[in-house]
Amino acid sequence: MIRLPPLDRIRIVRIARDGGVAWTPGLSRPRSFLLEGGGDAERHRIEEALQGAAQCGEESGTCAPGGDQRFYRVEVVARDTAKTCASLYFEVPEGQAPDALVHLWKQAG
């Protein structure tokens, strides 16, 4: 499980899908979601996907390698108390990805 920063400090969430036998640039292109200034419904969808992903996420680079193993790479950019930005990266194996994360990925593509 990944510890996320407080949700009110998260500014941007980026999701990329990597891995598998063939590299396809369209699938690995990161999708970015801004949590500041968006509507409440959109923010709720992003937060739900992020919390679900954190439940089954692993530190970057720890997903089990395999010829056809795909995973979602999630980056969270948050403000810290000094008003600077810090990034957190983690991976979610495709087979364990929560539905909210998969739907968010597909709708942004």
MMTF fields as JSON, N, C-alpha, C and O atoms, coordinates in Angstrom:
{
  "mmtfVersion": "1.0.0",
  "mmtfProducer": "UNKNOWN",
  "numBonds": 435,
  "numAtoms": 436,
  "numGroups": 109,
  "numChains": 1,
  "numModels": 1,
  "chainsPerModel": [1],
  "groupsPerChain": [109],
  "chainIdList": ["A"],
  "bondAtomList": [4, 2, 8, 6, 12, 10, 16, 14, 20, 18, 24, 22, 28, 26, 32, 30, 36, 34, 40, 38, 44, 42, 48, 46, 52, 50, 56, 54, 60, 58, 64, 62, 68, 66, 72, 70, 76, 74, 80, 78, 84, 82, 88, 86, 92, 90, 96, 94, 100, 98, 104, 102, 108, 106, 112, 110, 116, 114, 120, 118, 124, 122, 128, 126, 132, 130, 136, 134, 140, 138, 144, 142, 148, 146, 152, 150, 156, 154, 160, 158, 164, 162, 168, 166, 172, 170, 176, 174, 180, 178, 184, 182, 188, 186, 192, 190, 196, 194, 200, 198, 204, 202, 208, 206, 212, 210, 216, 214, 220, 218, 224, 222, 228, 226, 232, 230, 236, 234, 240, 238, 244, 242, 248, 246, 252, 250, 256, 254, 260, 258, 264, 262, 268, 266, 272, 270, 276, 274, 280, 278, 284, 282, 288, 286, 292, 290, 296, 294, 300, 298, 304, 302, 308, 306, 312, 310, 316, 314, 320, 318, 324, 322, 328, 326, 332, 330, 336, 334, 340, 338, 344, 342, 348, 346, 352, 350, 356, 354, 360, 358, 364, 362, 368, 366, 372, 370, 376, 374, 380, 378, 384, 382, 388, 386, 392, 390, 396, 394, 400, 398, 404, 402, 408, 406, 412, 410, 416, 414, 420, 418, 424, 422, 428, 426, 432, 430],
  "bondOrderList": [1, 1, 1, 1, 1, 1, 1, 1, 1, 1, 1, 1, 1, 1, 1, 1, 1, 1, 1, 1, 1, 1, 1, 1, 1, 1, 1, 1, 1, 1, 1, 1, 1, 1, 1, 1, 1, 1, 1, 1, 1, 1, 1, 1, 1, 1, 1, 1, 1, 1, 1, 1, 1, 1, 1, 1, 1, 1, 1, 1, 1, 1, 1, 1, 1, 1, 1, 1, 1, 1, 1, 1, 1, 1, 1, 1, 1, 1, 1, 1, 1, 1, 1, 1, 1, 1, 1, 1, 1, 1, 1, 1, 1, 1, 1, 1, 1, 1, 1, 1, 1, 1, 1, 1, 1, 1, 1, 1],
  "groupList": [{"groupName": "MET", "atomNameList": ["N", "CA", "C", "O"], "elementList": ["N", "C", "C", "O"], "formalChargeList": [0, 0, 0, 0], "bondAtomList": [1, 0, 2, 1, 3, 2], "bondOrderList": [1, 1, 2], "singleLetterCode": "M", "chemCompType": "L-PEPTIDE LINKING"}, {"groupName": "ILE", "atomNameList": ["N", "CA", "C", "O"], "elementList": ["N", "C", "C", "O"], "formalChargeList": [0, 0, 0, 0], "bondAtomList": [1, 0, 2, 1, 3, 2], "bondOrderList": [1, 1, 2], "singleLetterCode": "I", "chemCompType": "L-PEPTIDE LINKING"}, {"groupName": "ARG", "atomNameList": ["N", "CA", "C", "O"], "elementList": ["N", "C", "C", "O"], "formalChargeList": [0, 0, 0, 0], "bondAtomList": [1, 0, 2, 1, 3, 2], "bondOrderList": [1, 1, 2], "singleLetterCode": "R", "chemCompType": "L-PEPTIDE LINKING"}, {"groupName": "LEU", "atomNameList": ["N", "CA", "C", "O"], "elementList": ["N", "C", "C", "O"], "formalChargeList": [0, 0, 0, 0], "bondAtomList": [1, 0, 2, 1, 3, 2], "bondOrderList": [1, 1, 2], "singleLetterCode": "L", "chemCompType": "L-PEPTIDE LINKING"}, {"groupName": "PRO", "atomNameList": ["N", "CA", "C", "O"], "elementList": ["N", "C", "C", "O"], "formalChargeList": [0, 0, 0, 0], "bondAtomList": [1, 0, 2, 1, 3, 2], "bondOrderList": [1, 1, 2], "singleLetterCode": "P", "chemCompType": "L-PEPTIDE LINKING"}, {"groupName": "ASP", "atomNameList": ["N", "CA", "C", "O"], "elementList": ["N", "C", "C", "O"], "formalChargeList": [0, 0, 0, 0], "bondAtomList": [1, 0, 2, 1, 3, 2], "bondOrderList": [1, 1, 2], "singleLetterCode": "D", "chemCompType": "L-PEPTIDE LINKING"}, {"groupName": "VAL", "atomNameList": ["N", "CA", "C", "O"], "elementList": ["N", "C", "C", "O"], "formalChargeList": [0, 0, 0, 0], "bondAtomList": [1, 0, 2, 1, 3, 2], "bondOrderList": [1, 1, 2], "singleLetterCode": "V", "chemCompType": "L-PEPTIDE LINKING"}, {"groupName": "ALA", "atomNameList": ["N", "CA", "C", "O"], "elementList": ["N", "C", "C", "O"], "formalChargeList": [0, 0, 0, 0], "bondAtomList": [1, 0, 2, 1, 3, 2], "bondOrderList": [1, 1, 2], "singleLetterCode": "A", "chemCompType": "L-PEPTIDE LINKING"}, {"groupName": "GLY", "atomNameList": ["N", "CA", "C", "O"], "elementList": ["N", "C", "C", "O"], "formalChargeList": [0, 0, 0, 0], "bondAtomList": [1, 0, 2, 1, 3, 2], "bondOrderList": [1, 1, 2], "singleLetterCode": "G", "chemCompType": "PEPTIDE LINKING"}, {"groupName": "TRP", "atomNameList": ["N", "CA", "C", "O"], "elementList": ["N", "C", "C", "O"], "formalChargeList": [0, 0, 0, 0], "bondAtomList": [1, 0, 2, 1, 3, 2], "bondOrderList": [1, 1, 2], "singleLetterCode": "W", "chemCompType": "L-PEPTIDE LINKING"}, {"groupName": "THR", "atomNameList": ["N", "CA", "C", "O"], "elementList": ["N", "C", "C", "O"], "formalChargeList": [0, 0, 0, 0], "bondAtomList": [1, 0, 2, 1, 3, 2], "bondOrderList": [1, 1, 2], "singleLetterCode": "T", "chemCompType": "L-PEPTIDE LINKING"}, {"groupName": "SER", "atomNameList": ["N", "CA", "C", "O"], "elementList": ["N", "C", "C", "O"], "formalChargeList": [0, 0, 0, 0], "bondAtomList": [1, 0, 2, 1, 3, 2], "bondOrderList": [1, 1, 2], "singleLetterCode": "S", "chemCompType": "L-PEPTIDE LINKING"}, {"groupName": "PHE", "atomNameList": ["N", "CA", "C", "O"], "elementList": ["N", "C", "C", "O"], "formalChargeList": [0, 0, 0, 0], "bondAtomList": [1, 0, 2, 1, 3, 2], "bondOrderList": [1, 1, 2], "singleLetterCode": "F", "chemCompType": "L-PEPTIDE LINKING"}, {"groupName": "GLU", "atomNameList": ["N", "CA", "C", "O"], "elementList": ["N", "C", "C", "O"], "formalChargeList": [0, 0, 0, 0], "bondAtomList": [1, 0, 2, 1, 3, 2], "bondOrderList": [1, 1, 2], "singleLetterCode": "E", "chemCompType": "L-PEPTIDE LINKING"}, {"groupName": "HIS", "atomNameList": ["N", "CA", "C", "O"], "elementList": ["N", "C", "C", "O"], "formalChargeList": [0, 0, 0, 0], "bondAtomList": [1, 0, 2, 1, 3, 2], "bondOrderList": [1, 1, 2], "singleLetterCode": "H", "chemCompType": "L-PEPTIDE LINKING"}, {"groupName": "GLN", "atomNameList": ["N", "CA", "C", "O"], "elementList": ["N", "C", "C", "O"], "formalChargeList": [0, 0, 0, 0], "bondAtomList": [1, 0, 2, 1, 3, 2], "bondOrderList": [1, 1, 2], "singleLetterCode": "Q", "chemCompType": "L-PEPTIDE LINKING"}, {"groupName": "CYS", "atomNameList": ["N", "CA", "C", "O"], "elementList": ["N", "C", "C", "O"], "formalChargeList": [0, 0, 0, 0], "bondAtomList": [1, 0, 2, 1, 3, 2], "bondOrderList": [1, 1, 2], "singleLetterCode": "C", "chemCompType": "L-PEPTIDE LINKING"}, {"groupName": "TYR", "atomNameList": ["N", "CA", "C", "O"], "elementList": ["N", "C", "C", "O"], "formalChargeList": [0, 0, 0, 0], "bondAtomList": [1, 0, 2, 1, 3, 2], "bondOrderList": [1, 1, 2], "singleLetterCode": "Y", "chemCompType": "L-PEPTIDE LINKING"}, {"groupName": "LYS", "atomNameList": ["N", "CA", "C", "O"], "elementList": ["N", "C", "C", "O"], "formalChargeList": [0, 0, 0, 0], "bondAtomList": [1, 0, 2, 1, 3, 2], "bondOrderList": [1, 1, 2], "singleLetterCode": "K", "chemCompType": "L-PEPTIDE LINKING"}],
  "groupTypeList": [0, 1, 2, 3, 4, 4, 3, 5, 2, 1, 2, 1, 6, 2, 1, 7, 2, 5, 8, 8, 6, 7, 9, 10, 4, 8, 3, 11, 2, 4, 2, 11, 12, 3, 3, 13, 8, 8, 8, 5, 7, 13, 2, 14, 2, 1, 13, 13, 7, 3, 15, 8, 7, 7, 15, 16, 8, 13, 13, 11, 8, 10, 16, 7, 4, 8, 8, 5, 15, 2, 12, 17, 2, 6, 13, 6, 6, 7, 2, 5, 10, 7, 18, 10, 16, 7, 11, 3, 17, 12, 13, 6, 4, 13, 8, 15, 7, 4, 5, 7, 3, 6, 14, 3, 9, 18, 15, 7, 8],
  "groupIdList": [1, 2, 3, 4, 5, 6, 7, 8, 9, 10, 11, 12, 13, 14, 15, 16, 17, 18, 19, 20, 21, 22, 23, 24, 25, 26, 27, 28, 29, 30, 31, 32, 33, 34, 35, 36, 37, 38, 39, 40, 41, 42, 43, 44, 45, 46, 47, 48, 49, 50, 51, 52, 53, 54, 55, 56, 57, 58, 59, 60, 61, 62, 63, 64, 65, 66, 67, 68, 69, 70, 71, 72, 73, 74, 75, 76, 77, 78, 79, 80, 81, 82, 83, 84, 85, 86, 87, 88, 89, 90, 91, 92, 93, 94, 95, 96, 97, 98, 99, 100, 101, 102, 103, 104, 105, 106, 107, 108, 109],
  "secStructList": [7, 7, 7, 7, 7, 7, 4, 4, 4, 3, 3, 3, 3, 3, 3, 3, 3, 3, 3, 1, 1, 1, 7, 7, 2, 2, 2, 2, 1, 7, 3, 3, 3, 3, 7, 1, 1, 7, 7, 2, 2, 2, 2, 2, 2, 2, 2, 2, 2, 2, 2, 2, 2, 2, 2, 2, 7, 3, 3, 6, 6, 7, 1, 7, 7, 7, 6, 6, 7, 3, 3, 3, 3, 3, 3, 3, 3, 3, 3, 7, 6, 6, 1, 7, 3, 3, 3, 3, 3, 3, 3, 3, 3, 4, 4, 4, 7, 7, 2, 2, 2, 2, 2, 2, 2, 2, 2, 2, 7],
  "xCoordList": [0.839, 0.0, 0.886, 1.918, 0.478, 1.209, 0.544, -0.68, 1.36, 0.836, 0.787, 1.817, -0.404, -0.597, -0.494, -0.764, -0.1, -0.179, -1.657, -2.528, -1.942, -3.351, -3.971, -3.349, -5.193, -5.857, -5.991, -5.991, -6.106, -6.253, -4.953, -4.967, -3.84, -2.557, -2.168, -1.229, -2.873, -2.545, -2.987, -4.135, -2.065, -2.364, -2.606, -3.569, -1.726, -1.761, -1.596, -0.833, -2.327, -2.148, -1.857, -2.604, -0.767, -0.425, -0.438, 0.065, -1.021, -1.096, -0.563, -0.977, 0.359, 0.873, 0.749, 0.828, 0.558, 0.493, 1.725, 1.981, 2.487, 3.749, 3.763, 2.874, 4.815, 5.02, 4.393, 3.907, 4.41, 3.858, 4.926, 6.07, 4.542, 5.48, 5.877, 7.06, 4.908, 5.18, 5.002, 4.033, 5.94, 5.83, 4.964, 5.259, 3.906, 3.015, 2.931, 2.376, 3.479, 3.533, 2.179, 2.102, 1.109, -0.209, -0.687, -1.403, -0.297, -0.702, 0.154, -0.316, 1.403, 2.285, 2.224, 2.739, 1.607, 1.51, 0.796, -0.33, 1.431, 0.782, -0.462, -0.521, -1.426, -2.618, -2.511, -2.183, -2.78, -2.666, -4.039, -4.895, -4.226, -5.481, -5.166, -4.385, -5.777, -5.594, -6.687, -7.869, -6.304, -7.296, -7.701, -8.708, -6.94, -7.271, -8.151, -7.846, -9.226, -10.068, -11.071, -11.856, -11.077, -12.034, -13.347, -13.456, -14.329, -15.617, -15.544, -14.626, -16.51, -16.523, -16.66, -16.01, -17.492, -17.69, -16.401, -16.025, -15.733, -14.475, -13.409, -12.685, -13.308, -12.333, -12.595, -11.662, -13.871, -14.226, -13.803, -13.273, -14.035, -13.625, -12.124, -11.66, -11.362, -9.903, -9.429, -8.553, -9.999, -9.604, -9.938, -9.156, -11.094, -11.484, -10.51, -10.093, -10.147, -9.191, -7.828, -7.169, -7.408, -6.107, -6.049, -5.061, -7.082, -7.101, -7.134, -6.474, -7.892, -7.916, -6.567, -6.118, -5.924, -4.608, -3.579, -2.717, -3.668, -2.72, -2.881, -1.911, -4.097, -4.334, -3.584, -3.121, -3.465, -2.797, -1.508, -0.955, -1.029, 0.196, 1.45, 1.431, 2.539, 3.851, 4.836, 4.607, 5.933, 6.953, 7.41, 7.44, 7.766, 8.212, 9.384, 10.31, 9.319, 10.391, 10.228, 11.063, 9.17, 9.01, 7.953, 7.761, 7.256, 6.291, 7.044, 8.139, 6.454, 7.116, 7.311, 6.348, 8.564, 8.803, 8.202, 8.097, 7.82, 7.277, 7.048, 6.861, 7.066, 6.939, 5.645, 5.626, 4.571, 3.296, 2.671, 1.467, 3.471, 2.979, 2.908, 3.92, 1.719, 1.55, 1.22, 0.732, 1.494, 1.189, 0.917, 1.336, 0.206, -0.048, 0.989, 1.171, 1.662, 2.612, 1.878, 1.433, 1.766, 1.015, 1.981, 2.814, 1.869, 2.658, 1.69, 0.696, 1.997, 1.193, 2.072, 3.124, 1.648, 2.38, 1.571, 0.404, 2.213, 1.516, 2.344, 3.569, 1.643, 2.308, 2.679, 1.913, 3.85, 4.172, 3.948, 3.45, 4.302, 4.024, 4.8, 4.399, 5.901, 6.706, 6.242, 6.92, 5.088, 4.512, 5.353, 5.2, 6.24, 6.955, 6.247, 5.392, 6.597, 5.947, 6.871, 8.083, 6.28, 6.999, 6.229, 5.001, 6.958, 6.331, 6.479, 7.472, 5.474, 5.453, 5.102, 4.136, 5.878, 5.633, 5.343, 5.968, 4.387, 4.18, 3.544, 3.049, 3.561, 3.053, 1.922, 1.916, 0.965, -0.157, -0.209, -0.427, -0.018, -0.131, -1.503, -2.521, -1.517, -2.766, -3.843, -5.016, -3.462, -4.423, -5.017, -6.061, -4.371, -4.861, -5.423, -5.861, -5.415, -5.864, -7.346, -8.153, -7.711, -9.133, -9.882, -9.314, -11.166, -11.991, -11.972, -11.966, -11.963, -11.978, -10.74, -10.834, -9.585, -8.354, -8.421, -8.036, -8.903, -9.015, -9.975, -9.675, -11.122, -12.104, -11.515, -11.694, -10.828, -10.209, -9.2, -9.153, -8.397, -7.394, -8.06, -7.645, -9.09, -9.755, -10.484, -10.441, -11.148, -11.903, -10.995, -11.392, -9.783, -8.865, -8.165, -7.603, -8.187, -7.491, -8.254, -7.828],
  "yCoordList": [-1.181, 0.0, 1.248, 1.294, 2.218, 3.471, 4.53, 4.657, 5.283, 6.402, 7.646, 8.129, 8.151, 9.35, 10.589, 10.535, 11.71, 12.974, 13.32, 12.74, 14.249, 14.654, 15.084, 15.79, 14.646, 14.903, 16.379, 16.751, 17.231, 18.665, 19.305, 20.447, 18.602, 19.135, 18.61, 19.118, 17.611, 17.029, 17.983, 18.426, 18.294, 19.215, 18.478, 18.763, 17.521, 16.84, 15.342, 14.909, 14.56, 13.113, 12.749, 13.128, 12.011, 11.54, 10.02, 9.386, 9.446, 7.994, 7.59, 8.138, 6.626, 6.064, 4.549, 3.997, 3.879, 2.417, 1.899, 2.252, 1.065, 0.55, -0.968, -1.607, -1.526, -2.967, -3.671, -3.04, -4.978, -5.802, -6.199, -5.75, -7.036, -7.554, -6.469, -6.3, -5.737, -4.708, -3.325, -3.066, -2.449, -1.072, -0.306, -0.258, 0.287, 1.086, 2.486, 2.67, 3.474, 4.832, 5.39, 6.131, 5.06, 5.581, 5.099, 5.816, 3.889, 3.356, 3.883, 3.98, 4.226, 4.658, 6.169, 6.662, 6.905, 8.354, 8.701, 8.256, 9.485, 9.826, 10.678, 11.523, 10.434, 11.27, 12.073, 11.521, 13.35, 14.233, 14.726, 15.031, 14.797, 15.253, 16.32, 16.087, 17.501, 18.582, 18.493, 18.41, 18.51, 18.461, 19.844, 19.993, 20.848, 22.216, 22.84, 22.756, 23.456, 24.185, 23.344, 23.889, 22.023, 21.181, 21.099, 21.572, 20.501, 20.315, 19.246, 18.426, 19.259, 18.303, 16.86, 15.968, 16.62, 15.258, 14.714, 13.567, 15.537, 15.124, 14.873, 13.88, 15.755, 15.598, 14.309, 13.592, 14.023, 12.805, 11.556, 10.611, 11.551, 10.4, 10.184, 9.051, 11.268, 11.174, 10.701, 9.841, 11.255, 10.852, 9.388, 8.68, 8.93, 7.531, 6.599, 5.584, 6.947, 6.142, 6.136, 5.098, 7.281, 7.41, 6.599, 5.91, 6.674, 5.921, 4.419, 3.655, 3.994, 2.572, 2.096, 1.001, 2.927, 2.573, 2.475, 1.597, 3.369, 3.35, 2.091, 1.619, 1.534, 0.318, -0.886, -1.744, -0.95, -2.109, -1.717, -2.51, -0.502, -0.028, -0.553, -0.995, -0.491, -0.892, 0.202, 0.96, 0.291, 1.286, 1.091, -0.036, 2.176, 2.092, 1.135, 1.14, 0.315, -0.628, -1.963, -2.849, -2.142, -3.396, -4.307, -5.417, -3.876, -4.757, -5.955, -5.816, -7.113, -8.329, -8.243, -8.036, -8.403, -8.345, -9.569, -10.64, -9.401, -10.498, -10.022, -8.831, -10.959, -10.617, -9.909, -9.011, -10.303, -9.677, -8.957, -8.699, -8.638, -7.914, -6.427, -5.795, -5.875, -4.429, -3.853, -4.549, -2.583, -1.912, -0.448, 0.11, 0.159, 1.592, 2.264, 1.876, 3.263, 4.057, 5.351, 6.108, 5.582, 6.722, 7.715, 7.345, 8.967, 10.045, 11.017, 11.432, 11.368, 12.315, 13.514, 13.372, 14.697, 15.935, 16.701, 17.028, 16.98, 17.646, 18.796, 18.812, 19.768, 20.876, 20.397, 19.678, 20.795, 20.524, 21.797, 22.788, 21.78, 22.929, 24.177, 25.286, 24.015, 25.159, 25.697, 26.528, 25.223, 25.663, 25.236, 25.79, 24.25, 23.681, 22.391, 21.9, 21.852, 20.635, 19.435, 19.529, 18.325, 17.073, 16.011, 16.053, 15.054, 13.995, 12.648, 12.378, 11.816, 10.455, 9.567, 9.836, 8.512, 7.579, 6.201, 5.783, 5.495, 4.096, 3.382, 4.017, 2.051, 1.236, 0.347, -0.1, 0.1, -0.777, -1.831, -1.479, -3.121, -4.161, -4.114, -3.94, -4.272, -4.149, -5.104, -4.736, -6.31, -7.293, -6.949, -7.487, -6.062, -5.672, -4.255, -3.777, -3.588, -2.191, -2.083, -2.844, -1.14, -0.951, -0.418, 0.271, -0.754, -0.324, 1.184, 1.666, 1.938, 3.404, 3.915, 4.868, 3.296, 3.698, 3.351, 4.162, 2.166, 1.74, 2.655, 3.079, 2.967, 3.856, 5.255, 5.863, 5.754, 7.08, 7.097, 8.053, 6.043, 5.905, 5.896, 6.624, 5.072, 4.928, 6.197, 6.565, 6.867, 8.069, 9.222, 10.076, 9.256, 10.349, 10.112, 11.045, 8.891, 8.568, 9.025, 8.843],
  "zCoordList": [0.0, 0.0, 0.0, 0.67, -0.736, -0.865, 0.02, 0.036, 0.751, 1.547, 0.667, 0.197, 0.453, -0.357, 0.522, 1.722, -0.088, 0.654, 0.876, 0.229, 1.773, 1.971, 0.636, -0.158, 0.416, -0.873, -1.19, -2.363, -0.182, -0.456, -0.928, -1.387, -0.827, -1.305, -2.689, -3.301, -3.175, -4.481, -5.577, -5.605, -6.481, -7.582, -8.886, -9.597, -9.204, -10.497, -10.272, -9.409, -11.063, -11.098, -12.55, -13.452, -12.774, -14.124, -14.11, -13.181, -15.155, -15.261, -16.63, -17.651, -16.644, -17.886, -17.78, -16.683, -18.899, -18.895, -19.605, -20.756, -18.921, -19.451, -19.4, -18.837, -20.016, -19.968, -21.144, -22.083, -21.081, -22.138, -23.146, -23.069, -24.078, -25.081, -26.065, -26.358, -26.573, -27.58, -26.975, -26.261, -27.266, -26.786, -27.766, -28.96, -27.268, -28.101, -27.509, -26.426, -28.211, -27.669, -27.257, -26.277, -27.973, -27.625, -26.269, -25.57, -25.892, -24.6, -23.464, -22.331, -23.749, -22.663, -22.44, -21.436, -23.351, -23.209, -21.911, -21.689, -21.056, -19.775, -19.987, -20.88, -19.159, -19.098, -17.814, -16.763, -17.883, -16.723, -16.298, -17.128, -14.993, -14.41, -13.378, -12.456, -13.534, -12.571, -11.521, -11.856, -10.27, -9.207, -8.739, -8.047, -9.103, -8.714, -9.787, -10.977, -9.368, -10.294, -11.05, -11.826, -10.852, -11.543, -10.787, -9.655, -11.413, -10.759, -9.682, -9.67, -8.784, -7.676, -8.153, -7.607, -9.159, -9.662, -10.279, -10.035, -11.071, -11.69, -10.637, -10.71, -9.67, -8.587, -7.807, -7.444, -7.553, -6.819, -7.598, -7.014, -8.91, -9.749, -9.684, -9.552, -9.778, -9.748, -8.376, -8.285, -7.315, -5.961, -5.694, -5.06, -6.173, -5.999, -6.71, -6.151, -7.945, -8.699, -8.019, -7.952, -7.521, -6.871, -5.576, -5.322, -4.772, -3.516, -3.775, -3.072, -4.772, -5.126, -5.631, -5.293, -6.443, -6.975, -5.849, -5.871, -4.871, -3.749, -2.912, -2.319, -2.851, -2.081, -2.65, -1.898, -3.974, -4.58, -5.292, -6.054, -5.05, -5.686, -5.013, -3.864, -5.764, -5.296, -5.657, -6.599, -4.914, -5.241, -6.673, -7.167, -7.344, -8.732, -8.86, -8.049, -9.902, -10.169, -9.475, -9.66, -8.672, -7.946, -8.545, -8.049, -9.601, -10.253, -10.814, -11.359, -10.676, -11.159, -12.67, -13.407, -13.141, -14.572, -15.259, -14.661, -16.486, -17.27, -18.687, -18.938, -19.603, -20.999, -21.337, -22.179, -20.692, -21.024, -19.828, -19.818, -18.84, -17.658, -17.95, -18.254, -17.857, -17.997, -16.634, -15.744, -16.493, -15.237, -15.508, -16.522, -14.575, -14.619, -13.732, -12.578, -14.266, -13.487, -13.105, -13.967, -11.806, -11.289, -10.662, -9.834, -11.055, -10.453, -9.788, -10.384, -8.553, -7.797, -7.49, -6.866, -7.923, -7.64, -6.607, -6.825, -5.475, -4.373, -3.84, -3.958, -3.244, -2.551, -1.16, -0.519, -0.697, 0.703, 1.508, 0.974, 2.752, 3.616, 3.223, 3.575, 2.501, 2.072, 0.712, 0.109, 0.232, -1.052, -2.259, -3.348, -2.069, -3.197, -3.589, -2.853, -4.728, -5.204, -5.028, -5.221, -4.664, -4.528, -5.303, -5.374, -5.886, -6.667, -5.978, -5.303, -6.162, -5.66, -6.841, -7.555, -7.054, -8.144, -7.566, -6.592, -8.176, -7.829, -9.011, -9.943, -8.961, -10.053, -9.557, -8.41, -10.447, -10.151, -11.251, -12.41, -10.93, -11.959, -12.621, -11.951, -13.93, -14.683, -14.168, -14.111, -13.799, -13.316, -11.963, -11.595, -11.215, -9.894, -9.877, -8.831, -11.011, -11.071, -10.75, -11.284, -9.88, -9.576, -10.796, -11.643, -10.862, -11.999, -12.185, -13.318, -11.086, -11.183, -11.92, -12.694, -11.69, -12.368, -13.855, -14.698, -14.178, -15.578, -16.326, -17.442, -15.733, -16.396, -16.593, -17.648, -15.598, -15.705, -16.853, -17.627, -16.961, -18.022, -19.393, -20.294, -19.549, -20.847, -21.267, -22.441, -20.344, -20.679, -21.081, -21.874, -20.542, -20.871, -22.199, -22.772, -22.696, -23.941, -25.081, -26.221]
}
